[in-house]
Short mmCIF file of C-alpha atoms in Angstrom, two decimals:
data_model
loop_
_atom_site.label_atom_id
_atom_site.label_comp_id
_atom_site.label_asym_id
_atom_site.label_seq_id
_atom_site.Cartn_x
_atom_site.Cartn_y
_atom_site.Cartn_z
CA UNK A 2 -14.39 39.14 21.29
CA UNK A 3 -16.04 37.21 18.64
CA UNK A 4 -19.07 38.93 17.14
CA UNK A 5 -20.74 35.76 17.47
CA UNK A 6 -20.06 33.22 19.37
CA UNK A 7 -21.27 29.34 19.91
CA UNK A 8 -19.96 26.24 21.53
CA UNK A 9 -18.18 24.40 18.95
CA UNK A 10 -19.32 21.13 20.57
CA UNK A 11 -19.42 18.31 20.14
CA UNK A 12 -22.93 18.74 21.94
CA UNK A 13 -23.69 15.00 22.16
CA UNK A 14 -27.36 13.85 22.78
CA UNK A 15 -29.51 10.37 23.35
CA UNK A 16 -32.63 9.80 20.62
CA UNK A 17 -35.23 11.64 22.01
CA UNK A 18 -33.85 13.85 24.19
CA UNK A 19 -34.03 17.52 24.24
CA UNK A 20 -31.32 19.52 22.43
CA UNK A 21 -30.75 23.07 23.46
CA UNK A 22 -27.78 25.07 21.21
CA UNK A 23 -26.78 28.63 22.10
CA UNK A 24 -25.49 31.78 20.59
CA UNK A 25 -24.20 35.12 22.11
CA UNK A 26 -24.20 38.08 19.92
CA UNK A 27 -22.17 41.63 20.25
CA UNK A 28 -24.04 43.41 17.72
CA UNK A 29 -26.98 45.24 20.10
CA UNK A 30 -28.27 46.63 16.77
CA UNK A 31 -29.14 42.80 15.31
CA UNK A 32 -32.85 43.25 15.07
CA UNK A 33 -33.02 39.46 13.14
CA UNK A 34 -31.84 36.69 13.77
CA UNK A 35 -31.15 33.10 11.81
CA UNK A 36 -30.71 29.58 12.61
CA UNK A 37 -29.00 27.38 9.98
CA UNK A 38 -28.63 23.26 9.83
CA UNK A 39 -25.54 22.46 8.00
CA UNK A 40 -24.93 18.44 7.12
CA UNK A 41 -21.21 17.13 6.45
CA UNK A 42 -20.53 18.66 2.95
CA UNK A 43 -23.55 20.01 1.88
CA UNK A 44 -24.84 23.70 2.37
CA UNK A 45 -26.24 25.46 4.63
CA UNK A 46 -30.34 25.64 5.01
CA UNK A 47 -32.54 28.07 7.03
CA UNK A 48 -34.20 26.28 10.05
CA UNK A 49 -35.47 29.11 12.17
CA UNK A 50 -35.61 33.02 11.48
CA UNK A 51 -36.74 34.90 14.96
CA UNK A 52 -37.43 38.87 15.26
CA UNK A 53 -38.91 39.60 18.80
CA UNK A 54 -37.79 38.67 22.45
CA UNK A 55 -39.16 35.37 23.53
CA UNK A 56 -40.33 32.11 21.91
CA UNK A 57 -40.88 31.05 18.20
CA UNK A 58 -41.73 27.22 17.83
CA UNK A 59 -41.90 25.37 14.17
CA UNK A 60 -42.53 21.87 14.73
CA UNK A 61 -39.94 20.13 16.69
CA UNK A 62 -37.77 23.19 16.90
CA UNK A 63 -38.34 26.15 18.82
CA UNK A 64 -36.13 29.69 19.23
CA UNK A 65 -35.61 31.74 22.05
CA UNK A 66 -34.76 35.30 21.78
CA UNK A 67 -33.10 37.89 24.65
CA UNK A 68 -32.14 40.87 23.23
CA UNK A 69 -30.97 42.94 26.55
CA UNK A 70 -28.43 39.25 27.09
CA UNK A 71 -27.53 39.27 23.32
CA UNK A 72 -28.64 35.50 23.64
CA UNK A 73 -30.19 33.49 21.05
CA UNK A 74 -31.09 29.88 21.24
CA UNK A 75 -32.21 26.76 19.27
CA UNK A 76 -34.23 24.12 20.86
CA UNK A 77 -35.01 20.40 19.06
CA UNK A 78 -37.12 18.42 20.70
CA UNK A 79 -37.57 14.59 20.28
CA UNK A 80 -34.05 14.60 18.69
CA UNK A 81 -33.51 12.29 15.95
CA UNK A 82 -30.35 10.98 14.15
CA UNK A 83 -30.87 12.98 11.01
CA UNK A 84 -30.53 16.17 13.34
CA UNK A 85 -26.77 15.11 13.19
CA UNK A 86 -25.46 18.22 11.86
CA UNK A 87 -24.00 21.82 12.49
CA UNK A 88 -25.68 24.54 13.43
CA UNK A 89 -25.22 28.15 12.77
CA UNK A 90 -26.65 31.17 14.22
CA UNK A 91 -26.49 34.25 12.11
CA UNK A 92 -27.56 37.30 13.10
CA UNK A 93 -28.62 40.43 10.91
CA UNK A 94 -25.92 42.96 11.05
CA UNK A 95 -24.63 46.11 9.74
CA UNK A 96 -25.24 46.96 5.82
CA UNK A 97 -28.61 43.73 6.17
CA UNK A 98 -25.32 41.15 6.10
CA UNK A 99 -25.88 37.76 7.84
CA UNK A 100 -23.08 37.64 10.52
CA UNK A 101 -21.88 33.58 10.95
CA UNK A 102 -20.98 31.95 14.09
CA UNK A 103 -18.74 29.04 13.73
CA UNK A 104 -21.25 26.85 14.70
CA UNK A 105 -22.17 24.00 16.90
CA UNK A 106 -21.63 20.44 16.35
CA UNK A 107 -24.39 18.27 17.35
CA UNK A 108 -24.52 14.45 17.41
CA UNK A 109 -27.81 12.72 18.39
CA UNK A 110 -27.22 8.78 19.22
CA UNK A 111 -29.80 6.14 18.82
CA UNK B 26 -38.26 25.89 -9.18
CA UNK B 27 -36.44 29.01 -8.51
CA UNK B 28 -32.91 28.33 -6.46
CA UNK B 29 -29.36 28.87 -7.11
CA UNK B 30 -27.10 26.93 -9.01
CA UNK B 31 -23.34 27.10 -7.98
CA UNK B 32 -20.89 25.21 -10.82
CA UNK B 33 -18.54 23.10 -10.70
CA UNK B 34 -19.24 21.15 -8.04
CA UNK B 35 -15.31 19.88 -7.86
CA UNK B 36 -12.96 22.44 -9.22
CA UNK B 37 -9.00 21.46 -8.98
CA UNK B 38 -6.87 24.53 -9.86
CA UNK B 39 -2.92 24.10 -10.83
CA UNK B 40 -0.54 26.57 -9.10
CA UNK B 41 -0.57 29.79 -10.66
CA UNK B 42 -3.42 29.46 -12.50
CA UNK B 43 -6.79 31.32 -12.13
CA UNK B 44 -10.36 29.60 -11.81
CA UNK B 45 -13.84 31.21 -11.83
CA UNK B 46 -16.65 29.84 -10.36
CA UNK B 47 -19.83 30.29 -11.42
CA UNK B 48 -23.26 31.16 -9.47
CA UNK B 49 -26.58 32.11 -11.21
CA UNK B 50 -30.02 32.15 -8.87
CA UNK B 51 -33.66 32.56 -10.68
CA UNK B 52 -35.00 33.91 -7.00
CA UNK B 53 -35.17 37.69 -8.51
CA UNK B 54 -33.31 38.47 -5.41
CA UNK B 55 -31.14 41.38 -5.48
CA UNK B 56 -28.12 40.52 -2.94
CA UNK B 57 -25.54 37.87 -3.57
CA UNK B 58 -22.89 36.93 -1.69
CA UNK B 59 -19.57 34.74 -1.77
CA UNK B 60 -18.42 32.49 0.84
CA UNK B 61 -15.26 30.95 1.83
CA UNK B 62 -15.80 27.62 4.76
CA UNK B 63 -12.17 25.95 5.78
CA UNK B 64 -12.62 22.58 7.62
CA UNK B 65 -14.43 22.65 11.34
CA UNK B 66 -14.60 26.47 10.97
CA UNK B 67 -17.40 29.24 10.27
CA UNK B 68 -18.10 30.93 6.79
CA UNK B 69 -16.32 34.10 6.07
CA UNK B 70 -17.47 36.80 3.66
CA UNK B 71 -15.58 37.40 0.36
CA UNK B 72 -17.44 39.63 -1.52
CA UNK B 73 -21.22 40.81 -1.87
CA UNK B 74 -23.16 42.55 -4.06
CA UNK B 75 -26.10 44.27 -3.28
CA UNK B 76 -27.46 45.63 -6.79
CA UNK B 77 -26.10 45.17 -10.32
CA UNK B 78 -23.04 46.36 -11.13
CA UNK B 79 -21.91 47.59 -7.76
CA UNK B 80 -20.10 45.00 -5.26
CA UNK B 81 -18.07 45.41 -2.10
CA UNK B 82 -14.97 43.38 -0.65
CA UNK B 83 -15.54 41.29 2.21
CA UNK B 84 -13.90 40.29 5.04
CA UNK B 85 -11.22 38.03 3.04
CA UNK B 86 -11.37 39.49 -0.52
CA UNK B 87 -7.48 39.87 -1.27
CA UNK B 88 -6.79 37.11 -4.16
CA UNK B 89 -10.25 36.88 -5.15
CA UNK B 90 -12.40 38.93 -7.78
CA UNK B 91 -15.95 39.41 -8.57
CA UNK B 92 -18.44 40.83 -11.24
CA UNK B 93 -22.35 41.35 -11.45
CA UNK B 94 -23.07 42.12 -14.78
CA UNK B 95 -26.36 40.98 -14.70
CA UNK B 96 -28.92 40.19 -11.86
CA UNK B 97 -28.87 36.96 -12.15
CA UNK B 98 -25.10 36.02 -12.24
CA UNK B 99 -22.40 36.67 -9.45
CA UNK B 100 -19.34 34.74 -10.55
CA UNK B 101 -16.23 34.98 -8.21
CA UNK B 102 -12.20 34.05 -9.90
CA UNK B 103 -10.02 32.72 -7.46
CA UNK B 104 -6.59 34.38 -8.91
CA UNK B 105 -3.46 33.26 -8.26
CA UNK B 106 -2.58 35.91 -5.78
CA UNK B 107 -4.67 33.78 -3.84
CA UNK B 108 -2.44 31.49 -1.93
CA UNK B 109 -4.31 29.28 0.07
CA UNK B 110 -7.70 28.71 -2.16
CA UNK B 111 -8.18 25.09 -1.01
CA UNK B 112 -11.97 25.01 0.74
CA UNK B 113 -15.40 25.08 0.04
CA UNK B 114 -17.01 28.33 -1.48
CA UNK B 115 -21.03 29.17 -1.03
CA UNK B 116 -23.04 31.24 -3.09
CA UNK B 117 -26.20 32.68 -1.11
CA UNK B 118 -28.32 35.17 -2.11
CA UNK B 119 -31.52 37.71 -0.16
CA UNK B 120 -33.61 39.91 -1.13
CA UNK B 121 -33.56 41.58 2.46
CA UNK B 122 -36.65 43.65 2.85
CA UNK B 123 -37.89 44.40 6.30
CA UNK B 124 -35.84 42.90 8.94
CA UNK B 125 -33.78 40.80 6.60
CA UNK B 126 -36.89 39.27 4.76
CA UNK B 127 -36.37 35.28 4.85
CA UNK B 128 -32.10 35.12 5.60
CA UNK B 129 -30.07 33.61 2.64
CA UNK B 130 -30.59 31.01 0.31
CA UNK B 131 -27.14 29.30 -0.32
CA UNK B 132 -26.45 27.28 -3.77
CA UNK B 133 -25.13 23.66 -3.18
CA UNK B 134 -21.07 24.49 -2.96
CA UNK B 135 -17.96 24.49 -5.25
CA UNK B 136 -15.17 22.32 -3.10
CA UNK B 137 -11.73 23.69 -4.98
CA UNK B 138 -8.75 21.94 -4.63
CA UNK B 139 -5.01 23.56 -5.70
CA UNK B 140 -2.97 20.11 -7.13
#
């Protein structure tokens, strides 16, 4: 088992719509967890950071935390072409080391 | 404005031959980290550094070397042990603090390419 793990997509979505990406976790220590854009080539940049079970919104994006399901999630509302991108969710592990998933691929079509 | 600078941004290394890339950050943050990101997959950990001079290997350090002389710097050489070193390498750097402070901040990328 992956210690995390994301759909590699591609998660495909109209202009507009509602985007949700997911991310399990095996780590039940991660007390921290991050969201990361990454654009074709370029770096990664921080998005989201959430610490405590339930909801965190920032704008048009909003994160969703269950520790006792390991399950983290990313929500982008009113999606919009430039939220093309990959998205990686990186929980704090062992040693305060960010822990990559492989990401998720989305594509948002106008 | 304080960030990290990761150089060169194209790096093309002849077989056999050892290159060192170069990362320097102005945050004051006292973790770095190395990267390595292959095409359509994740990043995996080379090496990271946590304080000066002390570092630790990473998940994929064999063919790769690091020092952290100074607080500032965290250059990695790609040696020619290593034998696949084509891909993109990220710099990032934290200064963790309570519950991991504000993640990592990467540097824009070295893409190195064996010819």
């Amino acid at each position: 088992q992956k210690e995390v793990e994301q759909n590699s997509g591609p998660l495909s979505v109209p202009e507009g719509a509602i985007a949700s990406l997911n991310c399990t976790y095996s780590d039940r220590g991660s007390q921290s967890f991050f969201w990361y854009r990454q654009y074709s080539g370029k770096s990664p940049e921080l998005i989201m950071s959430i610490y405590s079970n339930g909801d965190k919104e920032d704008g048009r994006f909003t994160a969703q935390l269950n520790k006792a399901s390991q399950y983290v999630s990313l929500l982008i509302r009113d999606s919009q072409p430039s939220d093309s991108a990959t998205y990686l969710c990186a929980p704090l592990g062992y040693g305060n080391k960010l822990v990559f998933g492989a990401g998720t691929i989305l594509r948002v079509k106008s | 404005d304080g960030g990290i600078t990761q150089s060169p941004k194209y790096l093309f290394r002849k077989e056999g031959q050892n290159v060192t890339l170069s990362c320097e950050q102005n945050l004051n943050h006292d973790a770095m980290y190395w990267y390595r990101q292959d095409p359509g997959q994740g990043l995996r950990l080379i090496y990271y550094s946590q304080i000066v001079n002390d570092f630790q290997k990473g998940d994929i350090a064999e063919g790769y070397s690091v020092s952290r002389e100074k607080k500032e710097s965290f250059p990695l050489t790609v040696t020619s042990a290593q034998k696949n070193p084509t891909a993109f390498y990220l710099c990032a750097s934290s200064s963790p603090g309570d519950r991991g402070g504000d993640g990592y901040t990467f540097g824009s990328g070295t893409r190195l390419t064996v010819v």
